[in-house]
Coordinates of C-alpha atoms and ligand atoms in Angstrom, one line a residue:
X270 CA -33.6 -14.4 29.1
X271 CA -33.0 -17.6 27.7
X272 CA -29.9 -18.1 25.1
X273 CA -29.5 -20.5 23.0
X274 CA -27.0 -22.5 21.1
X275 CA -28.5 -25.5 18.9
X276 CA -26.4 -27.7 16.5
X277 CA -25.3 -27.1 13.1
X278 CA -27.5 -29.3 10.9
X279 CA -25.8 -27.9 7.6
X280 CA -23.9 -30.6 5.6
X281 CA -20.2 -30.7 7.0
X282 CA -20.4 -27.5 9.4
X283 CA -18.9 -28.7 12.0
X284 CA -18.6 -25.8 14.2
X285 CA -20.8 -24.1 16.8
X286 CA -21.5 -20.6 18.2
X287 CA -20.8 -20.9 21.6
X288 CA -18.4 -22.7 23.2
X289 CA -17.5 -23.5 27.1
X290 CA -15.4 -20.4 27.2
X291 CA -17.9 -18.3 26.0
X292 CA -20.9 -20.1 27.6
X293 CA -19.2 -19.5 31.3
X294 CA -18.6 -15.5 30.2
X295 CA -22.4 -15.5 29.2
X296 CA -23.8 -17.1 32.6
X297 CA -21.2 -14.8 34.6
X298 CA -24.4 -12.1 34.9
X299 CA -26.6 -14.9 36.7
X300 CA -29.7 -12.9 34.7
X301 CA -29.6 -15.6 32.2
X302 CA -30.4 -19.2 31.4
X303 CA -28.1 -21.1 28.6
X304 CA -29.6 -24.2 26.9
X305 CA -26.6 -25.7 24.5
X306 CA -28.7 -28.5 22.3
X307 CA -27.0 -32.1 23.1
X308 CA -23.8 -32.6 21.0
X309 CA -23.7 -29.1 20.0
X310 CA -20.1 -29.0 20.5
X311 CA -19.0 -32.4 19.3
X312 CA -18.0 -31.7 16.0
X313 CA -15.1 -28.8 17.6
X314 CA -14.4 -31.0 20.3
X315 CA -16.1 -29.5 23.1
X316 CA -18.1 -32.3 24.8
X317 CA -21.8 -31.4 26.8
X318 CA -19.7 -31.6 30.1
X319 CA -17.8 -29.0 29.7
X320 CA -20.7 -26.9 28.4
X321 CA -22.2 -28.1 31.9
X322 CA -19.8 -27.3 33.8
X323 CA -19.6 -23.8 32.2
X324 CA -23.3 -23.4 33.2
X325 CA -24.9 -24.6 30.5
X326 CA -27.8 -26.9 30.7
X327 CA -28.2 -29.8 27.6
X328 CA -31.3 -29.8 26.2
X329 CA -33.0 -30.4 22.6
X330 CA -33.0 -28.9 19.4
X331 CA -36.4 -27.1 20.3
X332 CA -35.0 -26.2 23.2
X333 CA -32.0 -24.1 21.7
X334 CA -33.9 -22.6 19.1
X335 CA -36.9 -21.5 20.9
X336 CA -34.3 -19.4 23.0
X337 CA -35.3 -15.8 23.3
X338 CA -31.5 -15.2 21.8
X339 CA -30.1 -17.8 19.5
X340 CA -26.6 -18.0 18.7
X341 CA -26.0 -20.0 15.2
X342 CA -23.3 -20.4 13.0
X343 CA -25.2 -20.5 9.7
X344 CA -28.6 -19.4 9.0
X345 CA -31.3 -21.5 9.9
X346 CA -32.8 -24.1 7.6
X347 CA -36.7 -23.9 7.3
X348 CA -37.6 -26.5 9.7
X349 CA -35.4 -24.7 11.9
X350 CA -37.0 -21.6 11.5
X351 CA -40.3 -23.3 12.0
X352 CA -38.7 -24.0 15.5
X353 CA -37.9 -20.4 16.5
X354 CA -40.6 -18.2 18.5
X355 CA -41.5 -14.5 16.8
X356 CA -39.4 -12.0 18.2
X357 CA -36.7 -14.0 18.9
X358 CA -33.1 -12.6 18.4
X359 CA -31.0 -14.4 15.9
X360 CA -27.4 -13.8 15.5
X361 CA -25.1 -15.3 13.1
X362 CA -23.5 -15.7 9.5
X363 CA -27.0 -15.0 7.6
X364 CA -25.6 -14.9 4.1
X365 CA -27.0 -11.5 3.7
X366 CA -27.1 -11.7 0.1
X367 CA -29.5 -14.7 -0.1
X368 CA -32.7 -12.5 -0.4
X369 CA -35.2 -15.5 -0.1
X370 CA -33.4 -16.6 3.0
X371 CA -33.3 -13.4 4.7
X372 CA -37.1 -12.5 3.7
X373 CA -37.6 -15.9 5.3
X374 CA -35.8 -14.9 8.8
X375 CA -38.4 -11.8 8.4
X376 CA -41.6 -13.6 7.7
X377 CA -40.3 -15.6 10.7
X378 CA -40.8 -12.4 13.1
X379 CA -37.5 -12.9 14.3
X380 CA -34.8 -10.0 14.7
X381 CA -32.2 -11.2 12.3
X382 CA -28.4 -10.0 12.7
X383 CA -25.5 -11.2 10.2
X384 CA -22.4 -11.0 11.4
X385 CA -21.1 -10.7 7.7
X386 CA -22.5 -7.0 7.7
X387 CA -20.4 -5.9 10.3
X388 CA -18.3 -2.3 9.1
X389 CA -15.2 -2.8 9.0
X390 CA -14.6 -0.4 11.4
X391 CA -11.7 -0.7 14.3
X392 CA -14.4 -1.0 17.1
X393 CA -15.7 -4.4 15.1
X394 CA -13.0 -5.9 14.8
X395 CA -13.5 -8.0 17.9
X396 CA -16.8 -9.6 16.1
X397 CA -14.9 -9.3 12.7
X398 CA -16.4 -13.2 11.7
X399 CA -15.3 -12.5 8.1
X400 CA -11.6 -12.0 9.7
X401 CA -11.6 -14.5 12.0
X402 CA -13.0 -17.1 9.9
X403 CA -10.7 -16.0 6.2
X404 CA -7.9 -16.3 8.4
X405 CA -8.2 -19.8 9.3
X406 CA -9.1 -20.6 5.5
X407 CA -6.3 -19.2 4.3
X408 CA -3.9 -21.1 6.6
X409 CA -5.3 -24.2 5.7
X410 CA -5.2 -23.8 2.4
X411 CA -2.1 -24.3 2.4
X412 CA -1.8 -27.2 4.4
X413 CA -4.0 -29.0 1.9
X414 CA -2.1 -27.6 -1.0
X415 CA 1.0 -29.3 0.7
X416 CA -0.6 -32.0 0.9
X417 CA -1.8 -32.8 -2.7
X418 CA 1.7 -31.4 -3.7
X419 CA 3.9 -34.3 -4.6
X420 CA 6.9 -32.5 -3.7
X421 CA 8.6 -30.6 -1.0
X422 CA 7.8 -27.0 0.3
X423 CA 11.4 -26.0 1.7
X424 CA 14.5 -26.0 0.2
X425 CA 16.6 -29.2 0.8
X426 CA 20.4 -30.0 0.7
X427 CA 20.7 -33.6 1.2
X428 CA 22.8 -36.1 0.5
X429 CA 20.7 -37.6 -2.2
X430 CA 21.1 -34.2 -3.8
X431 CA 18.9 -30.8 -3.7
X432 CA 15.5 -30.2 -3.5
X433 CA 14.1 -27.0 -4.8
X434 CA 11.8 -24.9 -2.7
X435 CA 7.9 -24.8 -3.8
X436 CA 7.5 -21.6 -6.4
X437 CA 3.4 -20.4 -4.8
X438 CA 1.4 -18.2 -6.3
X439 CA -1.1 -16.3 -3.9
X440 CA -4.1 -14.3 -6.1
X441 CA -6.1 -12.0 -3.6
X442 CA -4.4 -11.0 -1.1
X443 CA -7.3 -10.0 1.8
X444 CA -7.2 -12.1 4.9
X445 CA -7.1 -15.4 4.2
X446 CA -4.3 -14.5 1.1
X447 CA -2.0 -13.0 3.7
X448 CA -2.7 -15.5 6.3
X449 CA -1.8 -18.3 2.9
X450 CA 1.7 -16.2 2.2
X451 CA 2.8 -16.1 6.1
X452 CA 1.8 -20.0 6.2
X453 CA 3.4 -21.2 3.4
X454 CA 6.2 -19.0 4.6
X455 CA 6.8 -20.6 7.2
X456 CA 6.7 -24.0 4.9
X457 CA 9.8 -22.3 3.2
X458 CA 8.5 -22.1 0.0
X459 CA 9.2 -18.4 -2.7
X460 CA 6.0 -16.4 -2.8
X461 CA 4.5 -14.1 -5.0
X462 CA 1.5 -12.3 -4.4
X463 CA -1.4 -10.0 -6.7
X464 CA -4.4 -7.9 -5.8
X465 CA -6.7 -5.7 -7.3
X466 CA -6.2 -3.0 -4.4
X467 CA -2.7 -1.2 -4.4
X468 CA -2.7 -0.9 -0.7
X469 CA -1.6 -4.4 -0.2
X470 CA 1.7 -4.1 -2.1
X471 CA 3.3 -3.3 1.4
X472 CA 1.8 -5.8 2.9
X473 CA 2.8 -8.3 0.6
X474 CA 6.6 -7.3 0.4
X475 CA 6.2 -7.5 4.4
X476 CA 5.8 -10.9 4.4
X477 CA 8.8 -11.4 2.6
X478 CA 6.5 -12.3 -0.6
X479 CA 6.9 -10.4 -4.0
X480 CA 4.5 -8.6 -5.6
X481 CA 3.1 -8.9 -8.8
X482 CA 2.2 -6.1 -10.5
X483 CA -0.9 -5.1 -12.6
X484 CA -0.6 -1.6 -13.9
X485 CA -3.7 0.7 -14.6
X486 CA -4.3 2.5 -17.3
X487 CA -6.6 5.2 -16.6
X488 CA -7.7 7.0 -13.4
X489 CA -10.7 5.4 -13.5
X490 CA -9.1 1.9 -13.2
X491 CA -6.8 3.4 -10.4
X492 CA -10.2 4.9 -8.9
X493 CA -12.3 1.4 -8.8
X494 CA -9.2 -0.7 -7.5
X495 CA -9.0 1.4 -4.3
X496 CA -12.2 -0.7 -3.5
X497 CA -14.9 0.8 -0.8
X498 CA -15.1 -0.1 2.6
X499 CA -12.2 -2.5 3.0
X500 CA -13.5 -4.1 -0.2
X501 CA -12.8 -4.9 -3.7
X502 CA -15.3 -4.1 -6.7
X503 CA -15.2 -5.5 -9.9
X504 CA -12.7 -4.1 -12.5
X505 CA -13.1 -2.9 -16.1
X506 CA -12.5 -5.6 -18.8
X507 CA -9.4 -4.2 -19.9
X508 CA -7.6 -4.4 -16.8
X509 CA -8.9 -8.1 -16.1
X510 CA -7.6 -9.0 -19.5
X511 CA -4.1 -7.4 -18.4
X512 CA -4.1 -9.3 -15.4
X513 CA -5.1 -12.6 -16.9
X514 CA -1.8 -12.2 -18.9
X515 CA 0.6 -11.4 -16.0
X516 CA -1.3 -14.1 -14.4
X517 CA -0.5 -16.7 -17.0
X518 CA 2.8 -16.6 -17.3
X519 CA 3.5 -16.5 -13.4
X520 CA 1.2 -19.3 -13.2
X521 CA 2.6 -21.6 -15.8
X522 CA 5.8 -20.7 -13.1
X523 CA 4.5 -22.1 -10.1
X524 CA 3.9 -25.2 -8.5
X525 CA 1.6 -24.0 -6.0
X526 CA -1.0 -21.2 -6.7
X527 CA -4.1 -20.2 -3.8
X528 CA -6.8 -18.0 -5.0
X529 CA -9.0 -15.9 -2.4
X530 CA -10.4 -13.2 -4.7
X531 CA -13.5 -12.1 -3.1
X532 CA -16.4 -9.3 -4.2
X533 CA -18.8 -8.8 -1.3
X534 CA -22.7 -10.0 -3.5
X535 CA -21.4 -10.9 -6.6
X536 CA -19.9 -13.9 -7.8
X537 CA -15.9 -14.1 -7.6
X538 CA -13.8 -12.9 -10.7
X539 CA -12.4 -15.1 -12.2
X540 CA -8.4 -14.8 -12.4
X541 CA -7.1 -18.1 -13.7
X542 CA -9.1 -19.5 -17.4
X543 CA -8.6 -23.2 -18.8
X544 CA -5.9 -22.0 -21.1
X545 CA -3.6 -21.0 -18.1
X546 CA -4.3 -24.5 -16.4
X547 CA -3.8 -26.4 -19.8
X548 CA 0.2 -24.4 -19.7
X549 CA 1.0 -25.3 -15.8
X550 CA 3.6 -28.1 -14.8
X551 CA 1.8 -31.3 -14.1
X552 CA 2.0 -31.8 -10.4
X553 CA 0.7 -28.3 -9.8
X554 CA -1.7 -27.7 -7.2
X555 CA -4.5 -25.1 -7.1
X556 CA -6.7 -24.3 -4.5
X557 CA -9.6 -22.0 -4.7
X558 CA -10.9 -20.5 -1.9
X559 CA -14.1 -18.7 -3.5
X560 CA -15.4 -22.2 -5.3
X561 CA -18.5 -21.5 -3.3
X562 CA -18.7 -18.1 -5.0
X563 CA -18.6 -19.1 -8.1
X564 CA -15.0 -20.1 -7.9
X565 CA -11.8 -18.3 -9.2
X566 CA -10.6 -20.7 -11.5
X567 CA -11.9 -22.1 -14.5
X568 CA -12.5 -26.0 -13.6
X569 CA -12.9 -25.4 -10.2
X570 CA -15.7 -27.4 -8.5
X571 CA -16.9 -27.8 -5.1
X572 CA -16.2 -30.6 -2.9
X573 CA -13.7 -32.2 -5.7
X574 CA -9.9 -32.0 -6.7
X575 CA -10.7 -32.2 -10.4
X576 CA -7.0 -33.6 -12.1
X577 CA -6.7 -31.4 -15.3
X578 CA -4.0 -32.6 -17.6
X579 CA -1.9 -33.6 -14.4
X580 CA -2.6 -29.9 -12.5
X581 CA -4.8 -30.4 -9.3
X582 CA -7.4 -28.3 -9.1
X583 CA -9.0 -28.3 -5.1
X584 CA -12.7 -27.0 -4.6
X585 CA -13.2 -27.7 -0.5
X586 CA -16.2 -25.5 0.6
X587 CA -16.2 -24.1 4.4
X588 CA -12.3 -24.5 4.7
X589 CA -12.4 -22.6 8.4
X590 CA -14.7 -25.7 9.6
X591 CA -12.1 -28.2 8.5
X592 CA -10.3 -26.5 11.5
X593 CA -13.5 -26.8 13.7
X594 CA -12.1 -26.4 17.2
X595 CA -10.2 -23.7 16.6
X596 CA -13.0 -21.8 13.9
X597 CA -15.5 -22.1 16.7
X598 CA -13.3 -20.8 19.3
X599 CA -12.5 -17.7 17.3
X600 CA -16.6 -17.1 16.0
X601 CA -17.8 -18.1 19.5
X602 CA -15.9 -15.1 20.4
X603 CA -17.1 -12.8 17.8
X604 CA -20.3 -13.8 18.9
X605 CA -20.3 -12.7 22.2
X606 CA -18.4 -9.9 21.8
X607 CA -21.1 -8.5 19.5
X608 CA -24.2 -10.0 21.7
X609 CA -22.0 -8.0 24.6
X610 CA -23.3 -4.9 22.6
X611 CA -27.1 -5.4 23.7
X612 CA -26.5 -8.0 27.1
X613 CA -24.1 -5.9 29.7
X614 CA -21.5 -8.8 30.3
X615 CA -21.5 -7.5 34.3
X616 CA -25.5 -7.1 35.3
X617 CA -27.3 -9.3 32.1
X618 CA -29.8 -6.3 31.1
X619 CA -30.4 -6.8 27.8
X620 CA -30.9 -3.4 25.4
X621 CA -30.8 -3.6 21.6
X622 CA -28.7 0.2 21.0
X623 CA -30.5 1.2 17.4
X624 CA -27.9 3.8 17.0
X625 CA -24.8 1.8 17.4
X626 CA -23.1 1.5 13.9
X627 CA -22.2 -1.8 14.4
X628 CA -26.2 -3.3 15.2
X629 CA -27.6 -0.7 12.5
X630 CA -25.0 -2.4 9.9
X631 CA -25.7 -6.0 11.0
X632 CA -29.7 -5.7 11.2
X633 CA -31.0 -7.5 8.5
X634 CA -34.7 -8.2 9.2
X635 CA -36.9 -6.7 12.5
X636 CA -40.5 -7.0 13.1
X637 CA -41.9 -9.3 10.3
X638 CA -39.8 -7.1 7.5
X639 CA -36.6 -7.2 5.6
X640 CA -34.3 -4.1 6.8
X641 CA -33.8 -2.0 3.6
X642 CA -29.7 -1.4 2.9
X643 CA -29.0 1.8 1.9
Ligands
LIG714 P1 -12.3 -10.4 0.6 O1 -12.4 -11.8 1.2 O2 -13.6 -9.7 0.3 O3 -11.5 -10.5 -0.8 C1 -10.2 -11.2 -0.8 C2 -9.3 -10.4 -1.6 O4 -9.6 -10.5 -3.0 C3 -9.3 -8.9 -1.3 O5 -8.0 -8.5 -0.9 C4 -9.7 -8.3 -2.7 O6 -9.1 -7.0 -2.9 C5 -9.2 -9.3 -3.6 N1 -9.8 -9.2 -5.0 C6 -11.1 -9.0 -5.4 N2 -11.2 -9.0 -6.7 C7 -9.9 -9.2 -7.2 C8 -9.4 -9.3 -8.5 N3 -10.1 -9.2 -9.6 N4 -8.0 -9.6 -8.6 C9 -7.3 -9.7 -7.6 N5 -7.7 -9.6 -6.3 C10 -9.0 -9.4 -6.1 O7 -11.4 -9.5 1.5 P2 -11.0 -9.6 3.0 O8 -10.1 -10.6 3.2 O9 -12.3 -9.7 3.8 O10 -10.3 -8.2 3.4 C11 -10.3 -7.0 2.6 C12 -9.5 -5.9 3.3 O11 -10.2 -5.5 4.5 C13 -8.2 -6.4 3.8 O12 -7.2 -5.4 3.4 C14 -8.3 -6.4 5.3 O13 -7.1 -6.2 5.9 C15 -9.3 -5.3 5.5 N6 -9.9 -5.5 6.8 C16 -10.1 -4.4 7.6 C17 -10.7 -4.5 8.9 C18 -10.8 -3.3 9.8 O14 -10.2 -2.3 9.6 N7 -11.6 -3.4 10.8 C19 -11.1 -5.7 9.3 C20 -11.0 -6.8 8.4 C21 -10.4 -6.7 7.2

């Protein structure tokens, strides 16, 4: 069969699905032909050499995405879906809950897989692009806080006197909020750290961070924060307006605070209003990982660090591809890991297994239709 890997034509993706660690793995079999598309890899750093001399061969953007199997990062645009052949195998992040886009991928004839969909089950989490990708986000978050931060992160003694160590607040702590505290950890700075789901409390205090607490009420509260599947869902009113208090005032505290509050299809809560901003010590930095959700904090917007009453507020979409070579390496993994499922890595025959948990979860669209969810 032929796989293929084209480039990313979305605006500042910089990453790419294979790379020439992956492509050398996937040509291993000898029962298949790799076309990478000509500077597939640039933006990560890998040059069309070393995708060569992985056993690769360079070819167009037609030629990558009329593949039998094409390996993406994001989901195709419509003129490159006008490039791809019915029946063809797509896999990559398809935004699952863009229902135009998938029905698109469908209409398209193509066999659709989003890597997004995965269960978070312990056999997946060698494809785990959610994982992968969060944690990267969450590391640099913190590098670009620090850097829009006009102060320190550690605790100095000098000679010229002492510097204080950077108070950071971390909202959501999933994988990119734990990957934030042990990074700005390492920065020296005091965490604290919040969630919806009371599971993460140990996790937290792990990492040396200290938890703040948000106390339910009822059962029912306790019930919904336990989440489903790994997840979060959204909480009642009353315990959002209790944590929007506890919020402010350890906000108005900090001097650095990272939100990564996520709900899987819905837009992300929001956890810090314009009041809380207004009462936080100029020269505070915010970053907020969900502004392409919808955002976390009030004033958040994407692609800008909006300056509100001396607070920074940073909205950088795609933070994972800021660290391309590194995002790639980990997703190009994912990827074949999970396209190991249906190509045996040793003899290349390629067999889609319907009854695997991981394909049925990750199969959006097959044979001109949109895969129901149930
Ligand atoms: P996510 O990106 O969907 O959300 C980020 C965090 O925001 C979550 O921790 C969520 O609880 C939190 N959140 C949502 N609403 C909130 C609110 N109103 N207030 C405060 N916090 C809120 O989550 P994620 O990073 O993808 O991970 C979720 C969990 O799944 C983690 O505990 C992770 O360790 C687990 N996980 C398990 C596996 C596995 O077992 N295979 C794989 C990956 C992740």
């Amino acid at each position: 069969m032929l796989i293929g890997i084209p480039r990313e034509t979305r605006a500042g993706e910089t990453r790419v699905a294979a790379t020439p660690e992956t492509v050398k793995k996937l040509a291993a079999s000898g029962a298949h032909q790799i076309v990478v598309e000509a500077g597939a890899g640039t933006g990560s750093s890998f040059p069309d050499a070393q995708y060569q001399a992985a056993g690769a061969r360079i070819g167009t953007a037609s030629d990558a995405l009329s593949a039998d199997i094409v390996l993406k990062v994001r989901a195709p645009l419509p003129e490159e879906l006008a490039r791809m052949k019915r029946g063809a195998v797509l896999i990559g992040l398809l935004n699952p809950f863009d229902v135009a886009g998938v029905q698109a991928i469908a209409q398209a004839g193509i066999s659709g897989f989003a890597l997004e969909m995965a269960p978070r089950i312990t056999r997946a989490q060698a494809i785990d692009v959610l994982s992968s990708q969060a944690n990267i986000a969450g590391y640099k978050a913190v590098i670009v806080a620090a850097n829009e931060y006009g102060r320190f992160m550690p605790m100095l003694m000098t000679a010229a006197g002492t510097v204080k160590a950077a108070r950071v607040l971390v909202l959501g702590v999933g994988v990119a909020g734990l990957q934030a505290i042990a990074t700005a950890k390492r920065l020296g700075a005091v965490i604290e750290a919040s969630d919806v789901r009371p599971s993460v409390k140990d996790q937290v205090e792990s990492l040396g961070a200290k938890w703040v607490d948000v106390p339910y009420e009822t059962d029912e509260e306790k019930q919904i924060a336990e989440g489903v599947g790994g997840y979060a869902r959204p909480m009642p009113p009353a315990w959002m307006a209790r944590q929007a208090a506890i919020v402010h005032e350890r906000a108005k505290a900090a001097d650095i605070v990272i939100t990564t509050a996520l709900i899987p299809g819905r837009p992300a809560p929001t956890l810090i209003k314009a009041a809380t901003v207004a009462q936080m010590k100029p020269g505070s930095v915010i970053v907020d990982l969900a502004v392409e959700q919808g955002g976390n904090v009030e004033g958040a917007q994407i692609d800008t660090v909006a300056n509100v009453n001396g607070v920074k507020i940073v909205g950088i979409p795609n933070l994972a591809a800021t660290v391309p070579t590194d995002a790639s390496a980990l997703y190009a993994r994912n990827v074949l890991t999970f396209l190991n499922l249906m190509v045996d890595p040793k003899s290349g025959a390629f067999n889609v297994p319907k009854d695997d948990e991981i394909i049925k979860g990750t199969l959006v669209c097959e044979n001109g239709a949109v895969v129901p969810r149930g």
